[in-house]
Each structure stands twice: as structure tokens, then as C-alpha cells.
Coordinates of C-alpha atoms in Angstrom, one line a residue:
Chain A
M1 CA 107.7 84.3 129.4
K2 CA 106.3 81.1 130.7
R3 CA 102.7 80.1 129.9
R4 CA 100.5 81.5 132.6
S5 CA 98.8 78.2 133.4
E6 CA 101.5 76.1 134.9
E7 CA 99.8 72.8 134.0
K8 CA 100.6 71.7 130.6
K9 CA 97.6 71.6 128.4
S10 CA 96.9 68.0 127.5
V11 CA 97.1 67.6 123.8
N12 CA 96.0 64.9 121.4
I13 CA 98.4 64.8 118.5
E14 CA 96.1 62.7 116.4
E15 CA 93.4 65.4 116.7
L16 CA 95.8 68.1 115.7
K17 CA 96.8 66.0 112.6
E18 CA 93.2 65.6 111.7
K19 CA 92.7 69.4 112.0
A20 CA 95.7 69.9 109.8
R21 CA 94.2 67.7 107.1
Q22 CA 90.9 69.5 107.4
F23 CA 92.5 73.0 107.4
R24 CA 94.4 72.1 104.2
K25 CA 91.1 71.2 102.5
E26 CA 89.5 74.5 103.6
I27 CA 92.5 76.5 102.5
L28 CA 92.4 75.0 99.0
E29 CA 88.6 75.4 98.7
M30 CA 88.6 79.0 99.7
I31 CA 91.4 79.9 97.3
T32 CA 89.7 78.0 94.4
T33 CA 86.4 79.7 95.1
A34 CA 88.1 83.1 95.1
G35 CA 90.0 82.3 91.9
S36 CA 93.2 83.8 93.4
G37 CA 95.4 83.5 96.5
H38 CA 98.5 82.0 97.9
P39 CA 98.3 78.3 98.5
G40 CA 102.0 77.4 98.8
G41 CA 102.8 79.5 101.8
S42 CA 99.5 78.9 103.4
L43 CA 99.9 75.1 103.3
S44 CA 103.4 75.3 104.7
S45 CA 102.2 77.2 107.8
V46 CA 99.3 74.8 108.8
E47 CA 100.9 73.0 111.7
I48 CA 102.4 76.2 113.0
L49 CA 99.1 78.0 113.2
I50 CA 97.4 75.0 114.7
T51 CA 100.1 74.6 117.4
L52 CA 99.7 78.3 118.2
Y53 CA 96.0 78.5 118.5
Y54 CA 95.3 75.1 119.9
Y55 CA 98.2 74.7 122.2
V56 CA 100.4 77.6 122.8
M57 CA 98.4 80.8 122.9
Q58 CA 96.1 82.0 125.7
H59 CA 93.2 83.5 123.8
N60 CA 89.4 83.7 123.8
P61 CA 87.4 83.6 120.5
Q62 CA 84.4 85.0 122.4
D63 CA 86.4 88.0 123.4
N64 CA 89.0 89.1 120.8
C65 CA 89.7 92.2 122.9
W66 CA 90.6 90.4 126.1
P67 CA 93.4 92.6 127.4
L68 CA 95.5 89.7 128.5
R69 CA 95.2 87.6 125.3
D70 CA 98.4 86.5 123.6
R71 CA 98.9 88.5 120.4
F72 CA 99.7 86.9 117.0
I73 CA 101.1 89.0 114.2
M74 CA 100.9 87.3 110.8
S75 CA 103.8 89.2 109.2
K76 CA 103.6 87.0 106.0
G77 CA 100.2 88.5 105.3
H78 CA 99.7 86.8 101.9
A79 CA 99.2 83.5 103.6
S80 CA 96.0 84.8 104.9
P81 CA 94.0 81.6 104.1
I82 CA 95.6 79.6 106.9
V83 CA 95.0 82.5 109.4
Y84 CA 91.3 82.9 108.3
V85 CA 90.7 79.1 108.4
T86 CA 92.3 78.8 111.9
L87 CA 90.4 81.7 113.3
A88 CA 87.1 80.6 111.8
N89 CA 87.5 77.1 113.2
A90 CA 88.5 78.5 116.6
G91 CA 85.2 80.4 116.6
Y92 CA 86.2 84.0 115.9
F93 CA 83.8 84.4 113.0
P94 CA 81.4 82.1 111.1
K95 CA 83.0 79.6 108.8
E96 CA 80.5 80.5 106.0
E97 CA 82.5 83.8 105.6
L98 CA 85.5 81.9 104.2
K99 CA 83.6 81.5 100.9
T100 CA 83.7 85.3 100.5
F101 CA 87.5 85.5 100.5
R102 CA 88.7 88.3 98.2
K103 CA 85.2 89.2 97.1
L104 CA 84.2 92.9 96.9
G105 CA 82.6 94.0 100.2
S106 CA 83.9 91.0 102.2
R107 CA 86.0 91.6 105.3
I108 CA 87.9 88.5 104.4
Q109 CA 90.4 90.5 102.4
G110 CA 93.1 89.0 100.2
H111 CA 95.8 89.8 102.7
V112 CA 95.4 89.5 106.5
H113 CA 93.0 92.3 107.5
I114 CA 92.4 94.0 110.9
G115 CA 88.7 94.2 110.2
V116 CA 88.4 90.5 111.0
P117 CA 87.9 89.5 114.6
G118 CA 91.1 87.9 115.9
I119 CA 93.4 89.8 113.6
E120 CA 95.6 92.4 115.3
L121 CA 97.1 94.1 112.3
S122 CA 96.6 94.3 108.5
T123 CA 99.8 93.1 106.8
G124 CA 100.8 92.3 103.2
S125 CA 103.8 94.5 102.6
L126 CA 106.4 92.0 103.8
G127 CA 108.9 92.8 106.6
Q128 CA 106.8 95.0 108.7
G129 CA 105.3 92.6 111.3
L130 CA 108.3 92.0 113.5
S131 CA 108.7 95.7 114.3
V132 CA 105.1 95.9 115.3
A133 CA 105.3 92.7 117.4
N134 CA 108.3 94.3 119.2
G135 CA 106.2 97.4 119.9
I136 CA 103.4 95.3 121.4
A137 CA 106.0 93.4 123.5
L138 CA 107.6 96.6 124.7
G139 CA 104.2 98.0 125.6
A140 CA 103.4 94.9 127.5
K141 CA 106.7 95.1 129.5
L142 CA 106.1 98.8 130.2
R143 CA 102.7 98.1 131.6
K144 CA 103.8 94.9 133.2
A145 CA 101.0 93.1 131.4
G146 CA 101.4 89.4 131.3
F147 CA 100.9 88.2 127.8
N148 CA 103.1 87.0 125.0
V149 CA 103.5 88.1 121.4
Y150 CA 104.0 85.7 118.5
C151 CA 105.1 86.7 115.0
L152 CA 105.1 84.4 111.9
M153 CA 107.4 85.4 109.0
G154 CA 108.2 83.8 105.7
D155 CA 111.7 83.1 104.5
G156 CA 111.4 85.3 101.4
E157 CA 110.1 88.0 103.7
I158 CA 113.3 88.1 105.8
Q159 CA 115.2 89.4 102.8
E160 CA 113.6 92.7 103.8
G161 CA 116.1 94.8 105.8
Q162 CA 113.5 96.0 108.3
V163 CA 113.3 92.4 109.7
W164 CA 116.9 92.7 110.8
E165 CA 116.4 96.1 112.3
A166 CA 113.6 94.6 114.3
A167 CA 115.7 91.5 115.2
M168 CA 118.3 93.9 116.7
T169 CA 115.6 95.8 118.6
A170 CA 114.1 92.6 120.1
A171 CA 117.5 91.4 121.4
H172 CA 118.6 94.8 122.5
H173 CA 115.4 95.3 124.6
K174 CA 115.6 91.6 125.9
L175 CA 112.1 90.9 124.7
D176 CA 111.6 87.5 126.2
N177 CA 107.8 87.8 125.8
L178 CA 108.3 87.8 122.0
Y179 CA 108.4 84.7 119.9
A180 CA 109.1 84.6 116.2
I181 CA 108.4 81.7 114.0
L182 CA 110.1 81.4 110.6
D183 CA 108.1 79.3 108.0
Y184 CA 111.3 78.1 106.4
N185 CA 109.9 76.5 103.2
K186 CA 113.0 77.6 101.2
V187 CA 111.0 78.7 98.1
Q188 CA 109.8 82.1 97.2
E189 CA 107.7 83.5 94.3
N190 CA 110.2 83.2 91.6
G191 CA 112.3 80.2 92.7
P192 CA 114.3 78.8 95.6
V193 CA 115.4 81.3 98.2
A194 CA 119.0 80.0 97.9
E195 CA 119.1 81.0 94.2
I196 CA 117.6 84.5 94.7
K197 CA 119.1 85.7 97.9
N198 CA 120.7 83.0 100.0
E199 CA 120.0 83.2 103.7
D200 CA 122.0 80.3 105.0
P201 CA 123.3 79.8 107.6
I202 CA 120.0 81.1 108.8
A203 CA 120.1 79.7 112.4
D204 CA 123.6 81.3 112.8
K205 CA 122.3 84.6 111.7
W206 CA 119.5 84.8 114.3
K207 CA 121.8 83.5 117.0
S208 CA 124.4 86.2 116.1
F209 CA 121.6 88.7 116.4
G210 CA 121.1 87.7 120.0
W211 CA 118.1 85.4 119.7
H212 CA 117.5 81.9 121.2
V213 CA 117.1 79.7 118.2
I214 CA 115.3 76.4 117.9
E215 CA 115.1 74.4 114.7
V216 CA 112.3 71.9 114.1
D217 CA 110.4 70.0 111.4
G218 CA 107.6 72.5 110.9
H219 CA 105.1 69.8 110.1
N220 CA 105.8 67.7 113.3
F221 CA 103.4 68.6 116.1
N222 CA 105.6 67.0 118.8
Q223 CA 108.6 69.0 117.7
L224 CA 106.6 72.2 117.5
I225 CA 105.1 71.8 120.9
T226 CA 108.5 70.9 122.5
A227 CA 110.0 74.0 120.8
F228 CA 107.4 76.4 122.1
D229 CA 107.7 74.9 125.6
E230 CA 111.5 75.4 125.4
A231 CA 111.1 78.9 124.1
G232 CA 108.7 79.7 126.9
S233 CA 111.4 79.0 129.4
I234 CA 114.0 81.4 128.0
T235 CA 114.4 84.6 129.8
G236 CA 116.4 87.7 128.8
K237 CA 116.2 87.2 125.0
P238 CA 113.7 86.7 122.3
S239 CA 113.3 83.3 120.7
I240 CA 112.8 82.2 117.1
I241 CA 111.5 78.8 116.0
I242 CA 112.9 78.0 112.6
A243 CA 110.3 75.6 111.2
H244 CA 111.7 73.7 108.3
T245 CA 108.6 73.2 106.1
I246 CA 107.6 72.4 102.6
K247 CA 105.9 75.0 100.5
G248 CA 102.5 73.5 99.4
K249 CA 102.8 70.7 101.9
G250 CA 100.1 68.1 101.5
V251 CA 99.6 68.3 97.8
S252 CA 102.1 66.4 95.8
F253 CA 102.0 68.7 92.7
M254 CA 102.4 71.8 94.8
E255 CA 105.2 70.7 97.2
G256 CA 108.4 72.7 96.8
Q257 CA 107.0 74.5 93.8
S258 CA 107.4 78.3 93.4
A259 CA 104.6 78.2 90.8
W260 CA 102.1 77.6 93.6
H261 CA 103.2 80.6 95.6
G262 CA 100.4 82.7 94.3
K263 CA 98.2 80.8 92.0
A264 CA 94.7 79.4 92.6
P265 CA 94.0 75.7 91.7
T266 CA 91.4 75.1 89.0
K267 CA 88.4 72.9 90.0
P268 CA 90.0 69.7 88.6
E269 CA 93.3 70.5 90.4
L270 CA 91.3 71.1 93.6
D271 CA 89.6 67.8 93.2
K272 CA 93.0 66.1 92.7
A273 CA 94.4 67.8 95.8
L274 CA 91.5 66.9 98.0
A275 CA 91.7 63.3 96.9
E276 CA 95.3 63.3 98.0
L277 CA 94.2 64.7 101.3
G278 CA 91.7 61.8 101.6
Y279 CA 88.5 63.7 100.7
Chain B
M1 CA 107.5 141.0 114.6
G2 CA 108.3 138.9 117.6
D3 CA 111.2 136.9 119.0
N4 CA 113.0 134.2 117.0
I5 CA 112.4 130.8 118.6
A6 CA 113.0 127.4 117.0
M7 CA 110.0 125.3 116.5
R8 CA 112.0 122.2 117.5
D9 CA 112.6 123.7 120.9
A10 CA 108.9 124.4 121.3
F11 CA 108.2 120.8 120.3
G12 CA 110.7 119.4 122.8
E13 CA 109.0 121.5 125.6
A14 CA 105.5 120.5 124.5
L15 CA 106.4 116.9 124.3
L16 CA 107.8 116.8 127.9
E17 CA 104.9 118.8 129.3
A18 CA 102.4 116.5 127.7
G19 CA 104.3 113.4 128.7
K20 CA 104.3 114.4 132.3
K21 CA 100.5 114.8 132.3
N22 CA 99.6 111.9 130.1
K23 CA 101.2 108.6 131.0
K24 CA 100.1 107.0 127.8
I25 CA 102.6 109.1 125.8
V26 CA 105.7 107.2 124.7
V27 CA 108.4 108.5 122.6
L28 CA 110.5 106.8 119.9
S29 CA 113.6 108.3 118.4
G30 CA 116.0 107.4 115.6
D31 CA 119.2 108.4 117.4
L32 CA 118.5 112.1 116.7
E33 CA 116.8 113.1 120.0
D34 CA 119.5 115.7 120.8
A35 CA 118.7 117.5 117.5
T36 CA 114.9 117.0 117.6
R37 CA 114.8 117.9 121.3
A38 CA 113.0 114.7 122.1
E39 CA 115.8 114.4 124.6
Y40 CA 113.9 116.8 126.9
F41 CA 111.4 114.0 127.4
K42 CA 114.2 111.3 127.5
K43 CA 116.0 113.0 130.4
E44 CA 113.0 113.2 132.6
I45 CA 110.9 110.2 131.6
P46 CA 113.4 107.7 130.4
E47 CA 111.2 104.7 131.0
R48 CA 108.8 105.8 128.3
F49 CA 111.6 106.7 125.8
F50 CA 112.8 104.2 123.2
S51 CA 115.6 104.7 120.8
L52 CA 115.4 102.5 117.8
G53 CA 118.8 103.5 116.5
I54 CA 119.2 104.5 112.9
A55 CA 116.3 102.4 111.6
E56 CA 113.3 104.5 110.7
Q57 CA 111.2 101.6 109.3
D58 CA 111.7 99.8 112.5
L59 CA 110.9 103.0 114.4
L60 CA 107.5 103.5 112.8
G61 CA 106.6 99.8 113.0
T62 CA 107.5 99.7 116.7
A63 CA 105.4 102.8 117.2
V64 CA 102.4 100.9 115.7
G65 CA 102.9 98.0 118.1
L66 CA 102.9 100.4 121.1
S67 CA 99.7 102.0 119.8
L68 CA 97.9 98.7 119.6
D69 CA 97.1 98.7 123.3
G70 CA 96.2 102.3 123.8
L71 CA 99.6 103.9 124.2
I72 CA 100.1 107.2 122.3
P73 CA 103.5 106.8 120.5
V74 CA 105.3 110.0 119.3
A75 CA 107.7 109.0 116.6
T76 CA 110.5 111.5 116.2
S77 CA 113.4 112.0 113.8
F78 CA 114.2 114.3 110.8
A79 CA 111.3 114.8 108.4
V80 CA 113.3 113.4 105.5
F81 CA 114.0 110.1 107.3
L82 CA 110.6 109.5 108.8
T83 CA 108.6 110.3 105.6
N84 CA 110.9 109.3 102.8
R85 CA 112.8 106.4 104.2
A86 CA 110.0 104.8 106.1
Y87 CA 107.2 105.6 103.7
G88 CA 106.0 102.1 103.1
I89 CA 105.5 101.6 106.9
L90 CA 103.7 104.9 107.2
R91 CA 101.4 103.8 104.4
I92 CA 100.4 100.3 105.5
S93 CA 101.2 99.8 109.2
I94 CA 100.1 103.2 110.2
C95 CA 97.6 104.7 107.7
Y96 CA 96.0 101.6 106.3
N97 CA 95.6 100.2 109.9
K98 CA 94.5 103.7 111.1
R99 CA 96.8 103.5 114.1
N100 CA 97.0 106.3 116.6
V101 CA 100.6 107.1 115.9
K102 CA 102.0 110.7 116.0
I103 CA 104.9 111.4 113.7
V104 CA 106.9 114.6 114.2
G105 CA 109.3 115.3 111.3
S106 CA 111.9 117.8 112.5
H107 CA 114.5 119.8 110.6
A108 CA 112.2 120.1 107.6
G109 CA 112.7 122.4 104.6
L110 CA 115.7 124.3 103.4
T111 CA 116.3 126.0 106.8
V112 CA 118.1 122.8 108.0
G113 CA 120.9 124.8 106.5
P114 CA 124.5 123.6 106.3
D115 CA 123.7 119.9 106.4
G116 CA 122.6 120.2 102.8
A117 CA 120.3 118.5 100.4
T118 CA 120.1 115.0 101.8
A119 CA 118.7 116.4 105.1
Q120 CA 116.5 119.1 103.5
C121 CA 113.0 117.5 103.3
L122 CA 111.1 119.3 100.5
E123 CA 108.6 116.7 99.6
D124 CA 106.9 115.7 102.8
F125 CA 103.6 117.6 102.2
A126 CA 103.3 115.9 98.8
I127 CA 103.9 112.3 100.0
T128 CA 102.0 112.5 103.3
R129 CA 98.9 114.3 102.0
V130 CA 98.3 111.6 99.4
L131 CA 97.9 109.0 102.1
P132 CA 94.3 108.3 103.3
N133 CA 93.6 108.7 107.0
L134 CA 96.6 110.9 107.7
V135 CA 96.3 114.5 109.1
V136 CA 99.2 116.8 108.0
L137 CA 100.1 119.8 110.2
V138 CA 102.6 122.6 109.5
P139 CA 102.7 125.1 112.4
A140 CA 103.8 128.7 111.6
D141 CA 106.0 129.3 114.6
A142 CA 107.1 128.1 118.0
V143 CA 103.9 129.2 119.8
E144 CA 101.7 127.5 117.2
T145 CA 103.9 124.3 117.4
K146 CA 102.8 123.8 121.0
K147 CA 99.1 124.1 120.1
A148 CA 99.5 121.9 117.1
F149 CA 101.2 119.2 119.2
K150 CA 98.4 119.3 121.7
A151 CA 95.8 119.0 119.0
M152 CA 97.8 116.1 117.5
I153 CA 97.8 114.2 120.8
D154 CA 94.1 114.8 121.3
Y155 CA 93.2 113.7 117.8
K156 CA 92.2 110.1 117.4
G157 CA 94.2 108.7 114.4
P158 CA 97.5 109.1 112.6
V159 CA 99.0 112.6 112.4
Y160 CA 102.2 114.0 110.8
M161 CA 103.6 117.3 111.9
R162 CA 106.5 119.1 110.4
V163 CA 108.8 121.4 112.5
C164 CA 111.9 123.3 111.6
R165 CA 115.4 123.5 113.0
A166 CA 116.3 127.2 112.8
P167 CA 114.9 129.9 115.1
T168 CA 112.1 131.7 113.2
P169 CA 109.9 134.7 114.1
V170 CA 107.0 134.2 116.4
I171 CA 103.9 135.7 114.8
T172 CA 101.1 134.1 116.7
D173 CA 100.3 134.4 120.3
Q174 CA 98.5 132.5 123.0
S175 CA 95.1 133.8 121.9
S176 CA 95.5 132.7 118.3
P177 CA 93.1 129.8 117.7
F178 CA 94.3 126.4 116.5
T179 CA 91.8 123.9 115.1
I180 CA 92.9 121.0 112.9
G181 CA 91.5 121.7 109.4
K182 CA 90.5 125.3 110.1
A183 CA 92.9 127.9 108.5
N184 CA 93.5 131.2 110.3
V185 CA 92.8 134.3 108.3
L186 CA 95.3 136.8 109.6
S187 CA 94.3 139.9 107.6
H188 CA 91.2 140.6 105.5
G189 CA 92.2 142.3 102.3
Q190 CA 90.0 142.1 99.2
D191 CA 92.6 142.4 96.4
I192 CA 94.6 139.2 96.7
S193 CA 94.9 136.2 99.0
I194 CA 98.3 134.8 100.2
I195 CA 97.9 131.3 101.5
A196 CA 101.0 130.3 103.3
C197 CA 102.2 127.7 105.8
G198 CA 105.1 127.2 108.2
I199 CA 107.8 129.8 108.1
M200 CA 106.3 131.4 105.0
V201 CA 103.4 132.8 107.0
E202 CA 105.6 135.4 108.5
K203 CA 107.0 136.3 105.1
A204 CA 103.5 136.5 103.7
M205 CA 102.7 139.0 106.4
V206 CA 105.7 141.1 105.6
A207 CA 104.8 140.9 101.9
A208 CA 101.3 142.0 102.7
H209 CA 102.6 145.0 104.6
H210 CA 104.7 146.1 101.6
L211 CA 101.9 145.5 99.0
V212 CA 99.7 148.1 100.8
K213 CA 102.2 150.7 99.5
D214 CA 101.2 149.6 95.9
G215 CA 97.6 149.9 96.8
I216 CA 97.1 146.1 97.1
N217 CA 95.3 144.9 100.2
A218 CA 96.1 141.3 100.8
R219 CA 94.3 138.6 102.8
V220 CA 96.9 136.5 104.6
I221 CA 95.9 133.0 105.4
N222 CA 97.8 130.6 107.7
M223 CA 97.0 127.2 106.2
H224 CA 98.5 125.2 109.1
T225 CA 96.7 122.0 108.1
I226 CA 97.7 120.7 104.7
K227 CA 95.3 117.8 105.1
P228 CA 92.4 118.1 105.5
I229 CA 92.8 121.4 103.7
D230 CA 90.3 124.1 104.6
K231 CA 88.4 124.1 101.3
E232 CA 85.8 126.7 102.5
T233 CA 88.4 129.3 103.4
V234 CA 90.2 128.7 100.1
I235 CA 87.0 129.0 98.0
T236 CA 85.9 132.1 100.0
A237 CA 89.3 133.7 99.4
A238 CA 89.0 132.9 95.7
R239 CA 85.5 134.3 95.4
E240 CA 86.2 137.5 97.4
T241 CA 89.7 138.3 96.2
G242 CA 90.0 136.7 92.8
A243 CA 93.8 136.1 92.9
I244 CA 95.9 133.7 95.0
V245 CA 99.5 133.3 95.9
T246 CA 100.6 130.2 97.8
A247 CA 103.9 130.1 99.7
E248 CA 105.6 127.0 101.2
E249 CA 109.1 125.8 102.2
H250 CA 108.5 122.8 99.9
Q251 CA 108.7 121.6 96.3
I252 CA 106.4 123.3 93.9
N253 CA 105.0 119.9 92.8
G254 CA 102.5 118.3 95.1
G255 CA 102.6 120.6 98.2
L256 CA 100.4 123.4 99.5
G257 CA 100.2 125.1 96.1
S258 CA 99.0 121.9 94.4
A259 CA 96.5 121.2 97.2
V260 CA 95.1 124.8 96.8
S261 CA 95.0 124.5 93.0
E262 CA 93.0 121.3 93.3
V263 CA 90.4 123.1 95.3
L264 CA 90.3 126.1 93.0
S265 CA 90.2 124.2 89.7
T266 CA 87.3 122.0 90.9
S267 CA 85.4 124.8 92.6
H268 CA 86.3 128.3 91.7
P269 CA 89.2 128.7 89.3
V270 CA 91.2 132.0 89.8
P271 CA 94.7 133.0 88.8
L272 CA 97.2 131.3 91.1
E273 CA 101.0 131.8 91.6
M274 CA 103.1 129.5 93.7
V275 CA 106.1 130.4 95.8
A276 CA 108.0 127.2 96.4
V277 CA 111.2 125.4 95.6
N278 CA 111.2 125.1 91.8
D279 CA 111.8 121.3 91.4
T280 CA 115.4 121.2 92.6
F281 CA 117.2 119.8 95.5
G282 CA 118.7 122.2 98.1
E283 CA 122.3 122.6 99.1
S284 CA 124.5 123.6 102.1
G285 CA 124.3 127.1 103.3
P286 CA 123.0 129.4 106.0
P287 CA 119.2 129.3 106.2
D288 CA 118.5 132.9 105.2
Q289 CA 120.8 132.7 102.1
L290 CA 119.2 129.4 101.1
L291 CA 115.7 131.0 101.3
E292 CA 117.0 133.9 99.1
K293 CA 118.6 131.6 96.6
Y294 CA 115.7 129.3 96.2
G295 CA 113.0 131.9 96.0
L296 CA 111.4 131.7 99.4
T297 CA 111.4 135.3 100.7
S298 CA 108.8 138.0 101.2
A299 CA 110.2 139.7 98.1
H300 CA 109.3 136.7 96.0
I301 CA 105.8 136.7 97.5
I302 CA 105.5 140.4 96.6
E303 CA 106.7 139.7 93.0
S304 CA 104.2 136.7 92.7
G305 CA 101.5 138.9 94.1
K306 CA 101.9 141.6 91.5
K307 CA 102.1 138.9 88.8
V308 CA 98.8 137.4 89.9
I309 CA 97.1 140.7 90.2
A310 CA 98.1 141.5 86.6
R311 CA 96.7 138.1 85.5
K312 CA 93.5 138.9 87.4
K313 CA 93.2 142.2 85.6
E314 CA 93.7 140.5 82.2
K315 CA 91.0 138.0 83.1
M316 CA 88.6 140.7 84.0
K317 CA 89.2 142.5 80.7
A318 CA 88.5 139.3 78.7

């Protein structure tokens, strides 16, 4: 479905890049403070989340229940830090809360949690989000409500069979108000995806399931924006943006490393990472 | 007793009736709508009916999505596929997220019959009642099925209800009450309590009728809500009758009997005997013969009743 406002939102790529740098800092800080978390898959999704919340989606941080808001389902729920950082910066809840990540009594739970303003669904058991996104999209069509649904998945995640059940459903029901994004960082918890359960040719798979497929460099804002614009013009079928990314992007000793899938940096490692980011 | 009517037929009728009145109700099916009778709804309100094909995880997940904006999704399939196969989605997407999804598991228990073990769901009480936020309902007959379905729709939160395939005796009527979490005491004996659910309630009543001849007056309780279990009625029964038999079309481990024993042992321990499937899978066969073979008849309830009375007497002597 096309964006409701026909005028293209003017976008400053340099500002988005600066946000990306800042969000990487905040992700690493919150995980280090918590002593646990998933940096690799959070860092690979930074540009995707920023593009969604600062360009693509119609939403209102002051009214997270606005009926016509676009919905975002974070199916790869372990990468909660990037979602929490994005929502906090967008104004959904105070940034100070990020320090309470994973602490007892905090609503900033280890995996994405519905108790936080801006989050539509608690996730964490991979493979469940696309079905839910489909349901929202179906409901929107049934009620002729004009909003879109976006669902971010990981590449380890799409090894789950339910994802392919949902892929068939989306195509069968011609859900052109549904947009999936694949954070294709090619590394999962115990090694490269290609060594554990190869998914290539991944674009061909989604095409054969009846989806419109766009492949981009997942860290390039221009490509992401163009991709979402293209997806928004597709009718009669769902779209997936396969974002080629780097796990741990932005920190040289994390990039491409499965070891950093679910491990918190130590304070010295954090300092080293922040220095690389220019802090 | 009364006529034999299939609970699944009653469910199909109740679903259509409710769907006509309440435009928020949407129905999802896993390609079994002819068997589950969800097709009654499908035929008249096709725009609110969604088949997800043979994909129960997708079915429950899609139901969650539909519920997120205030629709009331009714997820239908066989009990064994909705609860077993899609359990992880039931747990997280539905229960952890407290979504207003109604799950109706049809063809439950041995009375599925000839299809055999893979279709005969005998563990749904055990695995559903252990999930936080989930209500678990087991109507006793077709009449109660309609009331249970209405209560399910009115309730705010996730609910699982089991219905059966085969026609079974109707033992309740329009005036019988139905409140989630409040068991119905059908007879008020003081010697023994028979706490039953589903099709075993009728068999409990038959058993009670026979036990009178042996001078045993039974209190028959229709425990139509497995979760939240009516602790008060269970404890009162224990206190006033001192001996309990449970009866369910379910495995002996983890079901109604286990739920009752949890209440008894933490509040008012009394001798307890359980009538249930004794930790074995079922098999193909006609429903009545299966119930006989696997120990789920009124005769088995009578036998367990006499056993528990004997234990009660031993306990009183000690």
C-alpha cells in the first residue's frame, strides 16, 4: 500500500547516519550495563529500524494506540536493544529507562516486550512474528483500515518452518499491506548460516513463494529508502526487503562474529567499541 | 437420559449464531472445517472465515494478529493439532501476550474413534492448564457446549475449549447454569464425590444411580472448567464426603485428576481414585468399544467408587 502522504518525506541522509552512530553507542552501553544481551543482531539492524521509524512508518510517539498507525512486529525479538533505543529516541518512553534493560522489575525486558509503549507484541521464540503480522494485515483489509504492517526477521530465524507457512499465507491472501524485512547478516549463534542450514538462494525462495523481492545493502540508507518506496508501490502481493548486513556492524572485533550473537561486552571492550564509533 | 447430540455440531451452530450477532468474530481453520463444523460459519459469513491450510502454528499466530485490533478470533481444528503441534505459539504469542484468542479443539479424546491414536488427543488438559493466563473449558454435552462457547466469547482473554466428535448423551438443559470456574453439583450425596468432566459426567451420573443400590450416595460434580479449577467445590466435597473419584477422557497424568489431587493434597487430603487413560496411546475402534477397553465407562467409575470407599473406611479405622 502506498504511503498515505503522497509527498515524499524529505530526508537528510547525514542526519540518519549520525543517528545510526548514536544508536550503536546506546545499544552497546545498555547491553554492557545489563551484563547480557544480543549485540551482533542488534547492530546489524540499526539502519533498518531507523529507516522504518524516521522515514517509512506513519506513527505517533505521543499516541501509541493511534488506530491508523503503521504496525511494526519485531519477530527477531532477541535484538530488542535496537528496538528499545529507536523507540526511546523517537519519544515513546524516557531514555533513562534504557539503563534498566534486563533488570528485575523493569519493563525493558530482555526480549521485545508488549509492556513497553510502541511495542505491539512480545516476541523471543523465533519464527512467530510473520504469522502475527499477517493477521494484523488481514484484519486491516477486512476493516478497510489504511495502515501498513512491517515485520523484521533474522536469517537464523527463517530456518523455523512457521515462517514459510506464513510466507505462503501472505502471498495467498495478497497481503500488499505487509512488508517483511530480512536482516540477512549470514551469521547465527553457533556459526555461519551457510554451514548450519544453508538458505541460499534466499531471494529465489521468497520469489517462488509469491513475494516481491528487493535486495539491498542493509547499511545503506539510500538503498533502504528506495527499496521501501518501491515496495510501497507493489499491489497484489507482499514484499520482502532482503537487507544484506553485517552482524555486529560498526565494531571491528564484532563484525561477522557468531561469538557476539549473545554476549555482552566488558567495560574495556565497550570503551574500545565506542572509540571506533568516534566516542 | 436425553438425546445423543455431537458437541461439534452444537459448536458449529453456536459459532454461526454468535458470528451473525457479533461482527468482531472471525474464524480460522486448518483445513478441517467440514469436520469441526466451522463450515457452518464459513458458508454464511465467508468474508470473516480464513483457512490457513494445514499449518497450525501459522493458524494460531495469525489469530493473534487478528486479535490485536479488537477482533475476536476463533481458532478451530482438532484438539491434538491445535494444542500439541502449535504449543509454542499458544504459549508465547497467545498466553504470554494475553491475547483475546479463542481456541476450540475438536475431536478430542478417544471418541474420535477409527482415526486412531494420532488423532486422539489425550493430553490437552495437562498441557493447557499449565499455561498462565489460559482458561480451559470442557463442556459435558451439546447443550453445555453452546453455553461454554458463549462464555468463551464474553470472557476477556485467551480460552481453550475441547469438544468431541461423536454424538453423546445430553444431560444438561437450558436452565443449567454455566459460569467459568464454577463447577455444577448435580447430585448431593454424602458418601463419595465423583468429579467428572466432558463425556464422563453422564457416566458419573449412571454410576451414581447404580451405587445407590449398594447404599452409597454419591455427589456428582460437573467440573466443566479445568482451569481455573473450582477449589471451593472440591474442598467442600472432600470435607463433606471424604472420598473422591475423578473421571476424564484424558491421560491419568496431568489432567483433571491431577488438578483435583493438587487441591486435595494442599488443602484437605482424602482418598482419591482416578478414572482416566492409563498412560497409553489410544487406537482405532468404535468409540464405545474404545471407552470400554481403556477403562472409561460407568462400570469403571463404580469400581473406583467402591475402592475409594474401602480406603475411606480404612482411614477412619486408623
